[in-house]
Amino acid sequence: MKYIYGNWKMNFLDQDVNKFIKDFKKEKKPANVEFGLAVPFLHLQKMVKKLQKKCFIGAQNVCYAESGAYTGETSAKMLADKKTCFSLVGHSERRTKFLETNEQINQKIKLLLNNGIMPLLCVGETKEERAEKKTKRVLKTQLTKALKDVPNGKKFIIAYEPVWAIGTGITPEKSEIVENISYIKKVLSENNYLGICVLYGGSVNPENAKSLLGDDIIDGALVGGASLDAKKFVNIAVNLMRE
Ligand code: PGA
């Protein structure tokens, strides 16, 4: 099974959502691929209603607190109430532009799990950290802090997203992705988190899907830009599964 998850970020008006739903339903999807889409809060309800049977629908963020005086925020309980399957947590844009800390990310993961929503945790190094050969140290810190006191046996997904590859059109060599995902899986299993899927994210498109993701250790992709076009999004899966 491979997992192709999308992240619409802050894009799409109603008319774009309607077009996507129509196009996505039309596309022939390969077997053994699970699709998911993290959409803006305003589109969650419609997407759950119209597409949940074909594609898991998720949020892009959740509040680190349970409820109360947090103007502008959305709680895990509210997401569960709307039948949201999963939520992104710790995307690099949230870490840098909204100053999200590993401690808040940890609180978010625990609240999601308590409300039956699967966290999709994003981790990854910056260009500078990579140049200074700190990638593994960064990944270990992000993982251990985000998963502090998270019980074993819970279902979640990790996306390895090198920050320098997000939205840049620049990607690592597959060997580098394999090395870092293997390391993430090693850290997870050392902490008794077993059978956790690890996706790659950063400038994935239909053209590079096979060469970038075609390895047993890579469980799939988290796709930003190319998830805004239903055909491209599905074709990432089609090309990946091609013999
Ligand atoms: P990208 O974004 O595919 O546009 O590089 C990936 C992401 O931010 O998850």
PDB file of C-alpha atoms and ligand atoms in Angstrom:
ATOM      1  CA  MET A   1       0.000   0.000   0.000  1.00  0.00           C
ATOM      2  CA  LYS A   2       1.231   3.506  -0.833  1.00  0.00           C
ATOM      3  CA  TYR A   3      -0.122   6.723   0.655  1.00  0.00           C
ATOM      4  CA  ILE A   4      -0.574   9.833  -1.471  1.00  0.00           C
ATOM      5  CA  TYR A   5      -1.684  12.736   0.685  1.00  0.00           C
ATOM      6  CA  GLY A   6      -2.195  16.312  -0.507  1.00  0.00           C
ATOM      7  CA  ASN A   7      -1.968  19.666   1.220  1.00  0.00           C
ATOM      8  CA  TRP A   8      -3.971  22.432  -0.407  1.00  0.00           C
ATOM      9  CA  LYS A   9      -2.484  25.076   1.930  1.00  0.00           C
ATOM     10  CA  MET A  10      -4.346  28.447   1.703  1.00  0.00           C
ATOM     11  CA  ASN A  11      -5.801  27.942  -1.767  1.00  0.00           C
ATOM     12  CA  PHE A  12      -9.175  27.425  -3.461  1.00  0.00           C
ATOM     13  CA  LEU A  13     -12.536  29.168  -3.473  1.00  0.00           C
ATOM     14  CA  ASP A  14     -15.804  27.219  -3.638  1.00  0.00           C
ATOM     15  CA  GLN A  15     -15.777  27.014  -7.415  1.00  0.00           C
ATOM     16  CA  ASP A  16     -12.263  25.520  -7.402  1.00  0.00           C
ATOM     17  CA  VAL A  17     -13.312  22.951  -4.817  1.00  0.00           C
ATOM     18  CA  ASN A  18     -16.311  21.941  -6.945  1.00  0.00           C
ATOM     19  CA  LYS A  19     -14.087  21.504 -10.000  1.00  0.00           C
ATOM     20  CA  PHE A  20     -11.558  19.453  -8.035  1.00  0.00           C
ATOM     21  CA  ILE A  21     -14.266  17.118  -6.710  1.00  0.00           C
ATOM     22  CA  LYS A  22     -15.632  16.567 -10.218  1.00  0.00           C
ATOM     23  CA  ASP A  23     -12.179  15.980 -11.724  1.00  0.00           C
ATOM     24  CA  PHE A  24     -11.000  13.724  -8.893  1.00  0.00           C
ATOM     25  CA  LYS A  25     -14.045  11.476  -9.223  1.00  0.00           C
ATOM     26  CA  LYS A  26     -13.427  11.144 -12.984  1.00  0.00           C
ATOM     27  CA  GLU A  27      -9.776  10.061 -12.726  1.00  0.00           C
ATOM     28  CA  LYS A  28      -9.008   6.350 -12.733  1.00  0.00           C
ATOM     29  CA  LYS A  29      -7.087   5.550  -9.568  1.00  0.00           C
ATOM     30  CA  PRO A  30      -4.581   2.733  -9.175  1.00  0.00           C
ATOM     31  CA  ALA A  31      -5.218  -0.087  -6.700  1.00  0.00           C
ATOM     32  CA  ASN A  32      -3.344  -0.173  -3.407  1.00  0.00           C
ATOM     33  CA  VAL A  33      -3.080   3.586  -3.037  1.00  0.00           C
ATOM     34  CA  GLU A  34      -4.711   5.476  -0.191  1.00  0.00           C
ATOM     35  CA  PHE A  35      -5.464   9.121  -0.941  1.00  0.00           C
ATOM     36  CA  GLY A  36      -5.802  11.894   1.615  1.00  0.00           C
ATOM     37  CA  LEU A  37      -6.232  15.660   1.348  1.00  0.00           C
ATOM     38  CA  ALA A  38      -5.590  18.328   3.973  1.00  0.00           C
ATOM     39  CA  VAL A  39      -7.910  21.194   3.116  1.00  0.00           C
ATOM     40  CA  PRO A  40      -8.652  24.661   4.548  1.00  0.00           C
ATOM     41  CA  PHE A  41     -11.134  24.589   7.455  1.00  0.00           C
ATOM     42  CA  LEU A  42     -13.796  26.365   5.386  1.00  0.00           C
ATOM     43  CA  HIS A  43     -13.848  23.539   2.843  1.00  0.00           C
ATOM     44  CA  LEU A  44     -13.711  20.663   5.341  1.00  0.00           C
ATOM     45  CA  GLN A  45     -17.409  19.960   5.656  1.00  0.00           C
ATOM     46  CA  LYS A  46     -18.090  19.958   1.946  1.00  0.00           C
ATOM     47  CA  MET A  47     -15.055  17.774   1.202  1.00  0.00           C
ATOM     48  CA  VAL A  48     -15.992  15.252   3.904  1.00  0.00           C
ATOM     49  CA  LYS A  49     -19.512  15.056   2.517  1.00  0.00           C
ATOM     50  CA  LYS A  50     -18.519  14.775  -1.136  1.00  0.00           C
ATOM     51  CA  LEU A  51     -15.203  12.933  -1.187  1.00  0.00           C
ATOM     52  CA  GLN A  52     -14.586  11.083   2.078  1.00  0.00           C
ATOM     53  CA  LYS A  53     -15.451   7.692   0.547  1.00  0.00           C
ATOM     54  CA  LYS A  54     -12.721   8.064  -2.081  1.00  0.00           C
ATOM     55  CA  CYS A  55     -10.163  10.105  -0.179  1.00  0.00           C
ATOM     56  CA  PHE A  56      -9.526  10.734   3.510  1.00  0.00           C
ATOM     57  CA  ILE A  57     -10.187  14.372   4.338  1.00  0.00           C
ATOM     58  CA  GLY A  58      -8.105  16.177   6.908  1.00  0.00           C
ATOM     59  CA  ALA A  59      -7.304  19.573   8.418  1.00  0.00           C
ATOM     60  CA  GLN A  60      -4.026  21.451   8.052  1.00  0.00           C
ATOM     61  CA  ASN A  61      -3.817  22.512  11.666  1.00  0.00           C
ATOM     62  CA  VAL A  62      -5.484  22.191  15.059  1.00  0.00           C
ATOM     63  CA  CYS A  63      -5.281  24.196  18.288  1.00  0.00           C
ATOM     64  CA  TYR A  64      -2.848  23.022  20.994  1.00  0.00           C
ATOM     65  CA  ALA A  65      -5.480  23.673  23.658  1.00  0.00           C
ATOM     66  CA  GLU A  66      -8.658  21.745  24.312  1.00  0.00           C
ATOM     67  CA  SER A  67     -11.237  24.564  24.220  1.00  0.00           C
ATOM     68  CA  GLY A  68     -11.991  28.058  25.469  1.00  0.00           C
ATOM     69  CA  ALA A  69     -10.499  31.514  24.974  1.00  0.00           C
ATOM     70  CA  TYR A  70      -8.386  30.885  21.832  1.00  0.00           C
ATOM     71  CA  THR A  71      -9.804  33.329  19.300  1.00  0.00           C
ATOM     72  CA  GLY A  72      -9.505  32.153  15.732  1.00  0.00           C
ATOM     73  CA  GLU A  73      -8.533  28.583  16.595  1.00  0.00           C
ATOM     74  CA  THR A  74     -10.184  25.219  15.930  1.00  0.00           C
ATOM     75  CA  SER A  75     -10.130  22.360  18.426  1.00  0.00           C
ATOM     76  CA  ALA A  76      -9.539  18.643  17.854  1.00  0.00           C
ATOM     77  CA  LYS A  77     -13.007  17.995  19.260  1.00  0.00           C
ATOM     78  CA  MET A  78     -14.559  20.307  16.649  1.00  0.00           C
ATOM     79  CA  LEU A  79     -12.641  18.505  13.906  1.00  0.00           C
ATOM     80  CA  ALA A  80     -13.862  15.133  15.184  1.00  0.00           C
ATOM     81  CA  ASP A  81     -17.407  16.501  15.260  1.00  0.00           C
ATOM     82  CA  LYS A  82     -17.090  17.186  11.509  1.00  0.00           C
ATOM     83  CA  LYS A  83     -15.773  13.661  10.836  1.00  0.00           C
ATOM     84  CA  THR A  84     -12.275  14.817   9.965  1.00  0.00           C
ATOM     85  CA  CYS A  85     -10.003  11.784   9.514  1.00  0.00           C
ATOM     86  CA  PHE A  86      -6.608  13.341  10.072  1.00  0.00           C
ATOM     87  CA  SER A  87      -4.763  16.588  10.622  1.00  0.00           C
ATOM     88  CA  LEU A  88      -1.356  17.826   9.549  1.00  0.00           C
ATOM     89  CA  VAL A  89       0.796  18.832  12.513  1.00  0.00           C
ATOM     90  CA  GLY A  90       4.064  20.731  12.519  1.00  0.00           C
ATOM     91  CA  HIS A  91       4.228  21.639   8.845  1.00  0.00           C
ATOM     92  CA  SER A  92       7.338  23.764   8.293  1.00  0.00           C
ATOM     93  CA  GLU A  93       5.205  26.744   7.251  1.00  0.00           C
ATOM     94  CA  ARG A  94       3.497  26.616  10.635  1.00  0.00           C
ATOM     95  CA  ARG A  95       6.776  26.190  12.462  1.00  0.00           C
ATOM     96  CA  THR A  96       8.404  29.190  10.731  1.00  0.00           C
ATOM     97  CA  LYS A  97       5.544  31.568   9.890  1.00  0.00           C
ATOM     98  CA  PHE A  98       3.444  30.927  13.010  1.00  0.00           C
ATOM     99  CA  LEU A  99       6.306  30.120  15.376  1.00  0.00           C
ATOM    100  CA  GLU A 100       4.886  26.770  16.372  1.00  0.00           C
ATOM    101  CA  THR A 101       7.059  24.962  18.920  1.00  0.00           C
ATOM    102  CA  ASN A 102       7.758  21.241  19.351  1.00  0.00           C
ATOM    103  CA  GLU A 103       5.916  21.454  22.698  1.00  0.00           C
ATOM    104  CA  GLN A 104       2.761  22.809  21.036  1.00  0.00           C
ATOM    105  CA  ILE A 105       3.079  20.173  18.315  1.00  0.00           C
ATOM    106  CA  ASN A 106       3.231  17.516  21.040  1.00  0.00           C
ATOM    107  CA  GLN A 107       0.058  18.901  22.665  1.00  0.00           C
ATOM    108  CA  LYS A 108      -1.706  18.936  19.296  1.00  0.00           C
ATOM    109  CA  ILE A 109      -0.798  15.301  18.588  1.00  0.00           C
ATOM    110  CA  LYS A 110      -2.125  14.173  21.968  1.00  0.00           C
ATOM    111  CA  LEU A 111      -5.394  16.100  21.564  1.00  0.00           C
ATOM    112  CA  LEU A 112      -5.912  14.685  18.068  1.00  0.00           C
ATOM    113  CA  LEU A 113      -5.327  11.115  19.248  1.00  0.00           C
ATOM    114  CA  ASN A 114      -7.651  11.615  22.225  1.00  0.00           C
ATOM    115  CA  ASN A 115     -10.342  12.652  19.771  1.00  0.00           C
ATOM    116  CA  GLY A 116      -9.802   9.768  17.346  1.00  0.00           C
ATOM    117  CA  ILE A 117      -8.095  11.830  14.632  1.00  0.00           C
ATOM    118  CA  MET A 118      -4.872  10.608  13.019  1.00  0.00           C
ATOM    119  CA  PRO A 119      -1.977  13.087  13.232  1.00  0.00           C
ATOM    120  CA  LEU A 120       0.235  13.481  10.159  1.00  0.00           C
ATOM    121  CA  LEU A 121       3.409  14.906  11.657  1.00  0.00           C
ATOM    122  CA  CYS A 122       5.803  16.816   9.385  1.00  0.00           C
ATOM    123  CA  VAL A 123       9.524  16.873  10.177  1.00  0.00           C
ATOM    124  CA  GLY A 124      12.524  18.049   8.195  1.00  0.00           C
ATOM    125  CA  GLU A 125      15.724  20.030   8.173  1.00  0.00           C
ATOM    126  CA  THR A 126      16.426  23.498   6.746  1.00  0.00           C
ATOM    127  CA  LYS A 127      19.021  24.177   4.054  1.00  0.00           C
ATOM    128  CA  GLU A 128      21.452  25.499   6.678  1.00  0.00           C
ATOM    129  CA  GLU A 129      20.983  22.512   8.976  1.00  0.00           C
ATOM    130  CA  ARG A 130      21.648  20.183   6.047  1.00  0.00           C
ATOM    131  CA  ALA A 131      24.781  22.106   5.065  1.00  0.00           C
ATOM    132  CA  GLU A 132      26.008  21.809   8.648  1.00  0.00           C
ATOM    133  CA  LYS A 133      25.300  18.046   8.564  1.00  0.00           C
ATOM    134  CA  LYS A 134      22.734  18.355  11.345  1.00  0.00           C
ATOM    135  CA  THR A 135      19.848  16.624   9.541  1.00  0.00           C
ATOM    136  CA  LYS A 136      19.695  13.505  11.709  1.00  0.00           C
ATOM    137  CA  ARG A 137      20.030  15.487  14.928  1.00  0.00           C
ATOM    138  CA  VAL A 138      17.177  17.779  13.848  1.00  0.00           C
ATOM    139  CA  LEU A 139      14.956  14.852  12.869  1.00  0.00           C
ATOM    140  CA  LYS A 140      15.578  13.076  16.159  1.00  0.00           C
ATOM    141  CA  THR A 141      14.797  16.198  18.212  1.00  0.00           C
ATOM    142  CA  GLN A 142      11.636  16.967  16.250  1.00  0.00           C
ATOM    143  CA  LEU A 143      10.419  13.371  16.549  1.00  0.00           C
ATOM    144  CA  THR A 144      11.174  12.809  20.219  1.00  0.00           C
ATOM    145  CA  LYS A 145       9.736  16.162  21.330  1.00  0.00           C
ATOM    146  CA  ALA A 146       6.606  15.787  19.183  1.00  0.00           C
ATOM    147  CA  LEU A 147       5.978  12.242  20.446  1.00  0.00           C
ATOM    148  CA  LYS A 148       6.741  12.827  24.131  1.00  0.00           C
ATOM    149  CA  ASP A 149       4.255  10.804  26.239  1.00  0.00           C
ATOM    150  CA  VAL A 150       2.393   9.615  23.139  1.00  0.00           C
ATOM    151  CA  PRO A 151       1.504   5.988  23.916  1.00  0.00           C
ATOM    152  CA  ASN A 152       2.737   3.191  21.646  1.00  0.00           C
ATOM    153  CA  GLY A 153       0.189   1.508  19.424  1.00  0.00           C
ATOM    154  CA  LYS A 154      -1.515   4.705  18.271  1.00  0.00           C
ATOM    155  CA  LYS A 155      -1.855   5.285  14.539  1.00  0.00           C
ATOM    156  CA  PHE A 156      -0.088   8.274  13.012  1.00  0.00           C
ATOM    157  CA  ILE A 157       1.885   9.101   9.868  1.00  0.00           C
ATOM    158  CA  ILE A 158       5.162  10.972   9.508  1.00  0.00           C
ATOM    159  CA  ALA A 159       6.055  13.124   6.503  1.00  0.00           C
ATOM    160  CA  TYR A 160       9.754  13.740   5.971  1.00  0.00           C
ATOM    161  CA  GLU A 161       9.808  17.171   4.328  1.00  0.00           C
ATOM    162  CA  PRO A 162      13.193  18.840   3.864  1.00  0.00           C
ATOM    163  CA  VAL A 163      12.270  22.526   4.245  1.00  0.00           C
ATOM    164  CA  TRP A 164      14.505  23.492   1.293  1.00  0.00           C
ATOM    165  CA  ALA A 165      12.553  21.173  -1.021  1.00  0.00           C
ATOM    166  CA  ILE A 166       9.087  22.557  -0.212  1.00  0.00           C
ATOM    167  CA  GLY A 167       7.654  24.590  -3.077  1.00  0.00           C
ATOM    168  CA  THR A 168      11.091  25.132  -4.633  1.00  0.00           C
ATOM    169  CA  GLY A 169      11.158  22.549  -7.418  1.00  0.00           C
ATOM    170  CA  ILE A 170      14.411  21.297  -5.890  1.00  0.00           C
ATOM    171  CA  THR A 171      14.439  17.739  -4.557  1.00  0.00           C
ATOM    172  CA  PRO A 172      16.997  15.543  -2.809  1.00  0.00           C
ATOM    173  CA  GLU A 173      18.390  12.477  -4.548  1.00  0.00           C
ATOM    174  CA  LYS A 174      16.359   9.393  -3.800  1.00  0.00           C
ATOM    175  CA  SER A 175      19.318   7.970  -1.852  1.00  0.00           C
ATOM    176  CA  GLU A 176      19.153  10.917   0.554  1.00  0.00           C
ATOM    177  CA  ILE A 177      15.399  10.445   1.046  1.00  0.00           C
ATOM    178  CA  VAL A 178      15.921   6.730   1.680  1.00  0.00           C
ATOM    179  CA  GLU A 179      18.705   7.440   4.176  1.00  0.00           C
ATOM    180  CA  ASN A 180      16.654   9.956   6.152  1.00  0.00           C
ATOM    181  CA  ILE A 181      13.425   7.963   6.099  1.00  0.00           C
ATOM    182  CA  SER A 182      15.360   4.882   7.251  1.00  0.00           C
ATOM    183  CA  TYR A 183      16.737   6.953  10.100  1.00  0.00           C
ATOM    184  CA  ILE A 184      13.249   8.211  11.045  1.00  0.00           C
ATOM    185  CA  LYS A 185      11.974   4.615  11.073  1.00  0.00           C
ATOM    186  CA  LYS A 186      14.927   3.583  13.239  1.00  0.00           C
ATOM    187  CA  VAL A 187      14.194   6.333  15.796  1.00  0.00           C
ATOM    188  CA  LEU A 188      10.516   5.356  15.798  1.00  0.00           C
ATOM    189  CA  SER A 189      11.190   1.665  16.340  1.00  0.00           C
ATOM    190  CA  GLU A 190      13.741   2.391  19.085  1.00  0.00           C
ATOM    191  CA  ASN A 191      10.850   4.109  20.850  1.00  0.00           C
ATOM    192  CA  ASN A 192       8.494   1.197  20.154  1.00  0.00           C
ATOM    193  CA  TYR A 193       6.405   3.003  17.557  1.00  0.00           C
ATOM    194  CA  LEU A 194       6.018   0.129  15.130  1.00  0.00           C
ATOM    195  CA  GLY A 195       4.503  -0.044  11.650  1.00  0.00           C
ATOM    196  CA  ILE A 196       4.466   3.731  11.214  1.00  0.00           C
ATOM    197  CA  CYS A 197       4.309   4.953   7.606  1.00  0.00           C
ATOM    198  CA  VAL A 198       6.789   7.623   6.565  1.00  0.00           C
ATOM    199  CA  LEU A 199       6.076   9.724   3.480  1.00  0.00           C
ATOM    200  CA  TYR A 200       8.354  12.088   1.575  1.00  0.00           C
ATOM    201  CA  GLY A 201       7.223  15.659   0.851  1.00  0.00           C
ATOM    202  CA  GLY A 202       8.770  18.505  -1.168  1.00  0.00           C
ATOM    203  CA  SER A 203       8.231  19.334  -4.868  1.00  0.00           C
ATOM    204  CA  VAL A 204       6.692  15.965  -5.763  1.00  0.00           C
ATOM    205  CA  ASN A 205       4.947  15.911  -9.162  1.00  0.00           C
ATOM    206  CA  PRO A 206       3.779  13.249 -11.636  1.00  0.00           C
ATOM    207  CA  GLU A 207       7.072  13.435 -13.548  1.00  0.00           C
ATOM    208  CA  ASN A 208       9.408  12.803 -10.617  1.00  0.00           C
ATOM    209  CA  ALA A 209       7.084  10.523  -8.589  1.00  0.00           C
ATOM    210  CA  LYS A 210       8.551   7.217  -9.737  1.00  0.00           C
ATOM    211  CA  SER A 211      12.219   8.195  -9.591  1.00  0.00           C
ATOM    212  CA  LEU A 212      11.838   9.986  -6.255  1.00  0.00           C
ATOM    213  CA  LEU A 213       9.487   7.650  -4.380  1.00  0.00           C
ATOM    214  CA  GLY A 214      10.043   4.246  -5.938  1.00  0.00           C
ATOM    215  CA  ASP A 215      11.541   2.430  -2.966  1.00  0.00           C
ATOM    216  CA  ASP A 216       9.956   0.061  -0.447  1.00  0.00           C
ATOM    217  CA  ILE A 217      11.102   2.174   2.503  1.00  0.00           C
ATOM    218  CA  ILE A 218       9.212   5.261   1.190  1.00  0.00           C
ATOM    219  CA  ASP A 219       5.528   4.770   1.965  1.00  0.00           C
ATOM    220  CA  GLY A 220       4.244   7.560  -0.267  1.00  0.00           C
ATOM    221  CA  ALA A 221       4.155  11.338  -0.566  1.00  0.00           C
ATOM    222  CA  LEU A 222       2.778  14.518   0.931  1.00  0.00           C
ATOM    223  CA  VAL A 223       2.086  16.767  -2.045  1.00  0.00           C
ATOM    224  CA  GLY A 224       1.574  20.537  -1.971  1.00  0.00           C
ATOM    225  CA  GLY A 225       1.387  22.383  -5.302  1.00  0.00           C
ATOM    226  CA  ALA A 226       0.583  19.349  -7.437  1.00  0.00           C
ATOM    227  CA  SER A 227      -2.377  18.434  -5.216  1.00  0.00           C
ATOM    228  CA  LEU A 228      -4.294  21.478  -6.470  1.00  0.00           C
ATOM    229  CA  ASP A 229      -4.883  19.743  -9.807  1.00  0.00           C
ATOM    230  CA  ALA A 230      -6.875  16.511  -9.446  1.00  0.00           C
ATOM    231  CA  LYS A 231      -5.340  14.967 -12.551  1.00  0.00           C
ATOM    232  CA  LYS A 232      -1.776  15.706 -11.462  1.00  0.00           C
ATOM    233  CA  PHE A 233      -2.532  14.519  -7.946  1.00  0.00           C
ATOM    234  CA  VAL A 234      -3.909  11.178  -9.133  1.00  0.00           C
ATOM    235  CA  ASN A 235      -1.155  10.826 -11.739  1.00  0.00           C
ATOM    236  CA  ILE A 236       1.467  10.929  -9.012  1.00  0.00           C
ATOM    237  CA  ALA A 237      -0.072   7.675  -7.765  1.00  0.00           C
ATOM    238  CA  VAL A 238      -0.524   6.269 -11.273  1.00  0.00           C
ATOM    239  CA  ASN A 239       3.116   6.865 -12.206  1.00  0.00           C
ATOM    240  CA  LEU A 240       4.416   5.612  -8.875  1.00  0.00           C
ATOM    241  CA  MET A 241       2.545   2.318  -9.214  1.00  0.00           C
ATOM    242  CA  ARG A 242       3.587   1.802 -12.835  1.00  0.00           C
ATOM    243  CA  GLU A 243       5.805  -1.276 -13.322  1.00  0.00           C
TER     244      GLU A 243
HETATM  245  P1  PGA B   1       5.181  21.140  -2.405  1.00  0.00           P
HETATM  246  O1  PGA B   1       4.702  21.227  -0.886  1.00  0.00           O
HETATM  247  O2  PGA B   1       4.751  19.795  -2.940  1.00  0.00           O
HETATM  248  O3  PGA B   1       4.465  22.278  -3.095  1.00  0.00           O
HETATM  249  O4  PGA B   1       6.653  21.300  -2.417  1.00  0.00           O
HETATM  250  C1  PGA B   1       4.814  20.119  -0.022  1.00  0.00           C
HETATM  251  C2  PGA B   1       4.259  20.464   1.345  1.00  0.00           C
HETATM  252  O5  PGA B   1       4.380  21.608   1.775  1.00  0.00           O
HETATM  253  O6  PGA B   1       3.703  19.594   2.034  1.00  0.00           O
END
